[in-house]
Every structure is written in C-alpha cells, then in structure tokens.
C-alpha cells in the first residue's frame, strides 16, 4: 500500500478528462497512433483497443512491406530470392538487429523462425537433456496452457510420467503472484532432479514481469537449464535477454509486436551455446552454412549462432509484416516506449483505484518494474456478461475465467484519453 501511495504522489495523476488530454498533448510518442489502423464500431467511432497483449494492431506500413514482396514475386518469380529489392535468401537477416534491440540480445543470439510453440519444442530438443536422475521440468503455476502442454509432451516423449515430472512454481493460497523465495525452496529441495526451468517472462494471466536474471542465476546454481517464454514480454518490457544469462528464450510477434495473426516467432540462444556442435538439435537446410547451402552437399555444415537453429526457408510475406513493425520499434526504442508505458499504465491503475470499488482488485504487481502495460483486474462475483457489456460500449479487453479482465493499454497506439474513457465505461458497467 505504501508503495502505491508513494508512486501516486510521485506521478501526480489527477482525475478528470482535462488531465488525460494534457498528458496526450505532452506525449512525445503520440503521433505513432496515427501510424496504425484503429478498429471502429458500426458507426465509425474508434474502439478503445486494450488487446495488444493478444493481437497487436496493424501498422499502416505493413501493407506496403508485404506488397513489395508480392510485386517482386510477380515480376521476378524465383529470381527474387537473389535479385529482389530485398533478396529473400537474406530476408530474415533484415529483422535480426531490430529484434535483438527489442529483446536486449546480441544480433547473433537472435533469429526469427517458425511459430512460438514449435520453437519452444525445438529449443527443448537442445536444452532439455533429461537423465535418469535429473529429468524434471519446472514451470510457473499458471503458465500459458500451450507451454504447459508442450513441456508435458516433452516429458512423455522422453518416457517420463508428465505428472511426476512436472513441477509447478505456484503462488500461495489467496495470493496471485509467485514469490521468489518459494522458487528458491523448490530448487533447494528438488533442484538436483530438475533438468529445465521454463518460465513465462511476463505471466500472461497476472501480468507479473519476472526478474529473469534472478531466476536464471538461481536455476543455474542448481545445475538446471533455463528458458523463458517471452510472448508477453517482447515489445512490452525491457527483457535484457543476454544479461539475464538464460540459455534460450522464445516469443511471438503478433502480440505487442503487431506483426499479424499467427506471425512468426523470435528465438534467442545465448552466445555461450552459439557454436556448440555437441548440442543435440533438429536441423534442416536452413541450419546449414549459408555459403555452401545451395551446393546441396551431402555433409552437413552447422551454421553458427541462433540462425543455426533454423530449419526451413521462411515465409517472406509474414516476415515482411514483422519487418514493418520491427522498423517502428527500432525507431522508437524500448527505453522510450517503456517510459511512456509506465506513465500510461500508472494512470490506468490510479483511475481504477480511485473507483474505490470493494469488488475490484488489480492482481498485477503495483511496482512498475514488475509489470509491463497489462493490468489484470479481478472483479469479484462478476460474470462474463461484464466483459460483454464492456465490448458493447466499445472497449475491447480480454476475459479470463473465472473473474479477470486483462487490459493492455499499449504505449504505441493507446492514449491517456483511451484510458480515461475505458475506466469511465467500466464504472458504468459496474453499476
Ligand atoms: C500467446 C502465447 C502462446 C501462443 O503460442 P503459439 O504457438 O504462437 O500459438 C504460447 N505461450 C505463451 C506464453 C503465449 O503468451
């Protein structure tokens, strides 16, 4: 409570629409909103879109980026692989640097390929190396279902019982957030049996942004490999993946990174593993040395760095959409983005708290360093109808059973006025 009071004081938020308007005017990133298509209701009014944590909005430049590749395909056919404006054989390289900046990694630690859950599996081929004594996998208590299913199936694939082999880092009874001291106790007691610690960098449900470095060093101390699923972190918080020391990380690009439905995933492999040819991995022609890839030689020559985990020649149209968005992120920079994000989400938190509604509880951490832009608002005794009503009033949020609305005011295209109007409508609905 003290913490919240201190923050409120520091940030000087005020009630009333005037304040929101002032903040939007002072916002140096406000013009980015105009670079996005904002969904509208039937009367042509902008919706209040708080679902960037699920599917980010479309940048207006995305079409151009994709059209460029469609044109080259039309004009050049297969030749566009080498003769196109953006030669396709190198296309993934156009994304590497900006993606590395977004997640805080070195360029050779990052590659864009496949989809997210697929990458999680490919990373586990290399970094989940179970032995009879050490085969368990630790994940957070309310991990994203796909991640849970993926690690369970890896356990079964290696011949282990998925109930016995899966360890959950759960929050305590009547609490929502996971505590580090509990992780420490689990590792102290069972660390010698755990092969892999795989945590969602920002938990999708509570919005808790974990201390990646702390988790990685704890797990390493106990001899476990460490991977992070940063689907809710990439483009939302400063991940500093390299410094975290994690062995690997994966994320998708269609949430905060605005790259379109089902778009490709990003993958990080720490440089200490970059050239390790002894690591087990699944390979394809795109994991082969670029210089000699098309000689179609018999013997395999492992490509160095994260790129060496690629398998297939990638879908260029999807990569073009990622490039449109990554260019924008690169221009803004995560530092500025996070600065605005904290201001915007802090304001959101302030207004929700000012509702003074005893049925409402924000389960996301109140400390700005332990969250991104998402606030998960628990509404006691609410039913899904609450969410439906909000949608009818033009507010797009996400409902999670039993009683949580997840709301993500994203700093690139949401405004302080959006936040003001959202809370006003929430108040109406709560009555
Ligand atoms: C969104 C999300 C997924 C979705 O996986 P796909 O393979 O892209 O469908 C998986 N894990 C987490 C943590 C997510 O947030």
mmCIF file with all atom_site columns, C-alpha atoms in Angstrom, residues 273-382:
data_model
loop_
_atom_site.group_PDB
_atom_site.id
_atom_site.type_symbol
_atom_site.label_atom_id
_atom_site.label_alt_id
_atom_site.label_comp_id
_atom_site.label_asym_id
_atom_site.label_entity_id
_atom_site.label_seq_id
_atom_site.pdbx_PDB_ins_code
_atom_site.Cartn_x
_atom_site.Cartn_y
_atom_site.Cartn_z
_atom_site.occupancy
_atom_site.B_iso_or_equiv
_atom_site.pdbx_formal_charge
_atom_site.auth_seq_id
_atom_site.auth_comp_id
_atom_site.auth_asym_id
_atom_site.auth_atom_id
_atom_site.pdbx_PDB_model_num
ATOM 1   C CA . UNK A 1 273 ? 25.852  -22.066 -26.859 1.00 0.00 ? 273 UNK A CA 1
ATOM 2   C CA . UNK A 1 274 ? 26.068  -20.409 -30.259 1.00 0.00 ? 274 UNK A CA 1
ATOM 3   C CA . UNK A 1 275 ? 28.721  -22.610 -31.785 1.00 0.00 ? 275 UNK A CA 1
ATOM 4   C CA . UNK A 1 276 ? 28.349  -25.706 -29.673 1.00 0.00 ? 276 UNK A CA 1
ATOM 5   C CA . UNK A 1 277 ? 28.188  -28.520 -32.188 1.00 0.00 ? 277 UNK A CA 1
ATOM 6   C CA . UNK A 1 278 ? 27.751  -31.131 -29.482 1.00 0.00 ? 278 UNK A CA 1
ATOM 7   C CA . UNK A 1 279 ? 24.274  -29.849 -28.607 1.00 0.00 ? 279 UNK A CA 1
ATOM 8   C CA . UNK A 1 280 ? 21.515  -32.064 -29.843 1.00 0.00 ? 280 UNK A CA 1
ATOM 9   C CA . UNK A 1 281 ? 19.282  -30.302 -32.332 1.00 0.00 ? 281 UNK A CA 1
ATOM 10  C CA . UNK A 1 282 ? 16.901  -30.828 -35.191 1.00 0.00 ? 282 UNK A CA 1
ATOM 11  C CA . UNK A 1 283 ? 18.257  -29.467 -38.434 1.00 0.00 ? 283 UNK A CA 1
ATOM 12  C CA . UNK A 1 284 ? 17.248  -28.679 -41.991 1.00 0.00 ? 284 UNK A CA 1
ATOM 13  C CA . UNK A 1 285 ? 18.870  -26.993 -44.976 1.00 0.00 ? 285 UNK A CA 1
ATOM 14  C CA . UNK A 1 286 ? 18.439  -23.574 -43.379 1.00 0.00 ? 286 UNK A CA 1
ATOM 15  C CA . UNK A 1 287 ? 20.646  -24.682 -40.451 1.00 0.00 ? 287 UNK A CA 1
ATOM 16  C CA . UNK A 1 288 ? 23.428  -25.298 -42.942 1.00 0.00 ? 288 UNK A CA 1
ATOM 17  C CA . UNK A 1 289 ? 26.305  -22.902 -43.639 1.00 0.00 ? 289 UNK A CA 1
ATOM 18  C CA . UNK A 1 290 ? 24.922  -20.109 -45.848 1.00 0.00 ? 290 UNK A CA 1
ATOM 19  C CA . UNK A 1 291 ? 27.969  -20.034 -48.104 1.00 0.00 ? 291 UNK A CA 1
ATOM 20  C CA . UNK A 1 292 ? 27.517  -23.589 -49.252 1.00 0.00 ? 292 UNK A CA 1
ATOM 21  C CA . UNK A 1 293 ? 23.818  -24.193 -48.585 1.00 0.00 ? 293 UNK A CA 1
ATOM 22  C CA . UNK A 1 294 ? 22.885  -24.326 -52.235 1.00 0.00 ? 294 UNK A CA 1
ATOM 23  C CA . UNK A 1 295 ? 25.724  -26.616 -53.242 1.00 0.00 ? 295 UNK A CA 1
ATOM 24  C CA . UNK A 1 296 ? 23.440  -29.277 -51.835 1.00 0.00 ? 296 UNK A CA 1
ATOM 25  C CA . UNK A 1 297 ? 26.393  -31.205 -50.487 1.00 0.00 ? 297 UNK A CA 1
ATOM 26  C CA . UNK A 1 298 ? 25.980  -34.437 -48.611 1.00 0.00 ? 298 UNK A CA 1
ATOM 27  C CA . UNK A 1 299 ? 27.739  -33.471 -45.421 1.00 0.00 ? 299 UNK A CA 1
ATOM 28  C CA . UNK A 1 300 ? 26.088  -31.082 -43.050 1.00 0.00 ? 300 UNK A CA 1
ATOM 29  C CA . UNK A 1 301 ? 27.934  -27.940 -42.013 1.00 0.00 ? 301 UNK A CA 1
ATOM 30  C CA . UNK A 1 302 ? 26.343  -26.292 -38.969 1.00 0.00 ? 302 UNK A CA 1
ATOM 31  C CA . UNK A 1 303 ? 25.577  -22.589 -39.303 1.00 0.00 ? 303 UNK A CA 1
ATOM 32  C CA . UNK A 1 304 ? 26.821  -20.608 -36.291 1.00 0.00 ? 304 UNK A CA 1
ATOM 33  C CA . UNK A 1 305 ? 24.719  -18.650 -33.823 1.00 0.00 ? 305 UNK A CA 1
ATOM 34  C CA . UNK A 1 306 ? 20.957  -18.704 -33.275 1.00 0.00 ? 306 UNK A CA 1
ATOM 35  C CA . UNK A 1 307 ? 20.480  -18.870 -37.050 1.00 0.00 ? 307 UNK A CA 1
ATOM 36  C CA . UNK A 1 308 ? 21.809  -22.392 -36.888 1.00 0.00 ? 308 UNK A CA 1
ATOM 37  C CA . UNK A 1 309 ? 18.516  -23.498 -35.336 1.00 0.00 ? 309 UNK A CA 1
ATOM 38  C CA . UNK A 1 310 ? 16.521  -22.589 -38.470 1.00 0.00 ? 310 UNK A CA 1
ATOM 39  C CA . UNK A 1 311 ? 15.089  -25.452 -40.475 1.00 0.00 ? 311 UNK A CA 1
ATOM 40  C CA . UNK A 1 312 ? 13.168  -24.163 -43.452 1.00 0.00 ? 312 UNK A CA 1
ATOM 41  C CA . UNK A 1 313 ? 13.235  -21.328 -45.882 1.00 0.00 ? 313 UNK A CA 1
ATOM 42  C CA . UNK A 1 314 ? 10.861  -18.930 -44.165 1.00 0.00 ? 314 UNK A CA 1
ATOM 43  C CA . UNK A 1 315 ? 7.532   -17.338 -45.183 1.00 0.00 ? 315 UNK A CA 1
ATOM 44  C CA . UNK A 1 316 ? 8.609   -13.989 -46.609 1.00 0.00 ? 316 UNK A CA 1
ATOM 45  C CA . UNK A 1 317 ? 5.160   -12.354 -46.527 1.00 0.00 ? 317 UNK A CA 1
ATOM 46  C CA . UNK A 1 318 ? 4.910   -12.884 -42.797 1.00 0.00 ? 318 UNK A CA 1
ATOM 47  C CA . UNK A 1 319 ? 8.463   -11.659 -42.324 1.00 0.00 ? 319 UNK A CA 1
ATOM 48  C CA . UNK A 1 320 ? 7.636   -8.520  -44.289 1.00 0.00 ? 320 UNK A CA 1
ATOM 49  C CA . UNK A 1 321 ? 4.913   -7.744  -41.747 1.00 0.00 ? 321 UNK A CA 1
ATOM 50  C CA . UNK A 1 322 ? 7.369   -8.310  -38.915 1.00 0.00 ? 322 UNK A CA 1
ATOM 51  C CA . UNK A 1 323 ? 9.846   -6.014  -40.596 1.00 0.00 ? 323 UNK A CA 1
ATOM 52  C CA . UNK A 1 324 ? 7.295   -3.200  -40.861 1.00 0.00 ? 324 UNK A CA 1
ATOM 53  C CA . UNK A 1 325 ? 6.689   -3.408  -37.143 1.00 0.00 ? 325 UNK A CA 1
ATOM 54  C CA . UNK A 1 326 ? 10.292  -4.049  -36.104 1.00 0.00 ? 326 UNK A CA 1
ATOM 55  C CA . UNK A 1 327 ? 11.388  -0.929  -38.004 1.00 0.00 ? 327 UNK A CA 1
ATOM 56  C CA . UNK A 1 328 ? 8.944   1.079   -35.939 1.00 0.00 ? 328 UNK A CA 1
ATOM 57  C CA . UNK A 1 329 ? 10.164  -0.402  -32.664 1.00 0.00 ? 329 UNK A CA 1
ATOM 58  C CA . UNK A 1 330 ? 13.706  0.285   -33.698 1.00 0.00 ? 330 UNK A CA 1
ATOM 59  C CA . UNK A 1 331 ? 12.888  3.905   -34.376 1.00 0.00 ? 331 UNK A CA 1
ATOM 60  C CA . UNK A 1 332 ? 11.216  4.447   -31.001 1.00 0.00 ? 332 UNK A CA 1
ATOM 61  C CA . UNK A 1 333 ? 13.489  2.234   -28.893 1.00 0.00 ? 333 UNK A CA 1
ATOM 62  C CA . UNK A 1 334 ? 12.341  0.166   -25.946 1.00 0.00 ? 334 UNK A CA 1
ATOM 63  C CA . UNK A 1 335 ? 13.581  2.696   -23.407 1.00 0.00 ? 335 UNK A CA 1
ATOM 64  C CA . UNK A 1 336 ? 11.233  5.469   -24.530 1.00 0.00 ? 336 UNK A CA 1
ATOM 65  C CA . UNK A 1 337 ? 8.427   3.035   -25.067 1.00 0.00 ? 337 UNK A CA 1
ATOM 66  C CA . UNK A 1 338 ? 8.698   1.669   -21.544 1.00 0.00 ? 338 UNK A CA 1
ATOM 67  C CA . UNK A 1 339 ? 8.857   5.198   -20.147 1.00 0.00 ? 339 UNK A CA 1
ATOM 68  C CA . UNK A 1 340 ? 5.522   6.056   -21.711 1.00 0.00 ? 340 UNK A CA 1
ATOM 69  C CA . UNK A 1 341 ? 4.111   2.655   -20.867 1.00 0.00 ? 341 UNK A CA 1
ATOM 70  C CA . UNK A 1 342 ? 4.770   3.152   -17.168 1.00 0.00 ? 342 UNK A CA 1
ATOM 71  C CA . UNK A 1 343 ? 3.128   6.531   -17.252 1.00 0.00 ? 343 UNK A CA 1
ATOM 72  C CA . UNK A 1 344 ? 0.083   5.218   -19.110 1.00 0.00 ? 344 UNK A CA 1
ATOM 73  C CA . UNK A 1 345 ? -0.397  2.080   -17.022 1.00 0.00 ? 345 UNK A CA 1
ATOM 74  C CA . UNK A 1 346 ? 0.273   4.003   -13.810 1.00 0.00 ? 346 UNK A CA 1
ATOM 75  C CA . UNK A 1 347 ? -2.516  6.379   -14.803 1.00 0.00 ? 347 UNK A CA 1
ATOM 76  C CA . UNK A 1 348 ? -4.803  3.434   -15.545 1.00 0.00 ? 348 UNK A CA 1
ATOM 77  C CA . UNK A 1 349 ? -4.038  1.945   -12.137 1.00 0.00 ? 349 UNK A CA 1
ATOM 78  C CA . UNK A 1 350 ? -4.672  5.293   -10.462 1.00 0.00 ? 350 UNK A CA 1
ATOM 79  C CA . UNK A 1 351 ? -8.111  5.651   -12.063 1.00 0.00 ? 351 UNK A CA 1
ATOM 80  C CA . UNK A 1 352 ? -9.135  2.073   -11.292 1.00 0.00 ? 352 UNK A CA 1
ATOM 81  C CA . UNK A 1 353 ? -8.077  2.501   -7.656  1.00 0.00 ? 353 UNK A CA 1
ATOM 82  C CA . UNK A 1 354 ? -9.995  5.761   -7.487  1.00 0.00 ? 354 UNK A CA 1
ATOM 83  C CA . UNK A 1 355 ? -13.191 3.844   -8.296  1.00 0.00 ? 355 UNK A CA 1
ATOM 84  C CA . UNK A 1 356 ? -12.941 2.624   -4.703  1.00 0.00 ? 356 UNK A CA 1
ATOM 85  C CA . UNK A 1 357 ? -14.990 -0.397  -5.595  1.00 0.00 ? 357 UNK A CA 1
ATOM 86  C CA . UNK A 1 358 ? -14.578 -3.148  -2.979  1.00 0.00 ? 358 UNK A CA 1
ATOM 87  C CA . UNK A 1 359 ? -15.221 -5.835  -5.595  1.00 0.00 ? 359 UNK A CA 1
ATOM 88  C CA . UNK A 1 360 ? -12.287 -4.771  -7.727  1.00 0.00 ? 360 UNK A CA 1
ATOM 89  C CA . UNK A 1 361 ? -8.752  -5.898  -7.237  1.00 0.00 ? 361 UNK A CA 1
ATOM 90  C CA . UNK A 1 362 ? -5.808  -5.382  -9.559  1.00 0.00 ? 362 UNK A CA 1
ATOM 91  C CA . UNK A 1 363 ? -3.823  -8.617  -9.354  1.00 0.00 ? 363 UNK A CA 1
ATOM 92  C CA . UNK A 1 364 ? -0.891  -7.306  -11.424 1.00 0.00 ? 364 UNK A CA 1
ATOM 93  C CA . UNK A 1 365 ? 2.087   -6.115  -9.334  1.00 0.00 ? 365 UNK A CA 1
ATOM 94  C CA . UNK A 1 366 ? 1.870   -2.443  -8.411  1.00 0.00 ? 366 UNK A CA 1
ATOM 95  C CA . UNK A 1 367 ? 5.584   -1.891  -8.846  1.00 0.00 ? 367 UNK A CA 1
ATOM 96  C CA . UNK A 1 368 ? 6.284   -0.587  -12.390 1.00 0.00 ? 368 UNK A CA 1
ATOM 97  C CA . UNK A 1 369 ? 9.461   -2.675  -12.641 1.00 0.00 ? 369 UNK A CA 1
ATOM 98  C CA . UNK A 1 370 ? 7.495   -5.870  -12.042 1.00 0.00 ? 370 UNK A CA 1
ATOM 99  C CA . UNK A 1 371 ? 4.969   -5.447  -14.818 1.00 0.00 ? 371 UNK A CA 1
ATOM 100 C CA . UNK A 1 372 ? 4.511   -4.282  -18.384 1.00 0.00 ? 372 UNK A CA 1
ATOM 101 C CA . UNK A 1 373 ? 1.500   -2.378  -19.675 1.00 0.00 ? 373 UNK A CA 1
ATOM 102 C CA . UNK A 1 374 ? -1.108  -5.010  -18.796 1.00 0.00 ? 374 UNK A CA 1
ATOM 103 C CA . UNK A 1 375 ? -3.320  -4.748  -15.752 1.00 0.00 ? 375 UNK A CA 1
ATOM 104 C CA . UNK A 1 376 ? -5.342  -7.807  -14.811 1.00 0.00 ? 376 UNK A CA 1
ATOM 105 C CA . UNK A 1 377 ? -8.417  -6.646  -12.989 1.00 0.00 ? 377 UNK A CA 1
ATOM 106 C CA . UNK A 1 378 ? -10.269 -9.126  -10.847 1.00 0.00 ? 378 UNK A CA 1
ATOM 107 C CA . UNK A 1 379 ? -13.939 -8.333  -10.386 1.00 0.00 ? 379 UNK A CA 1
ATOM 108 C CA . UNK A 1 380 ? -15.412 -10.385 -7.573  1.00 0.00 ? 380 UNK A CA 1
ATOM 109 C CA . UNK A 1 381 ? -18.666 -12.160 -8.431  1.00 0.00 ? 381 UNK A CA 1
ATOM 110 C CA . UNK A 1 382 ? -18.511 -10.834 -11.970 1.00 0.00 ? 382 UNK A CA 1
#
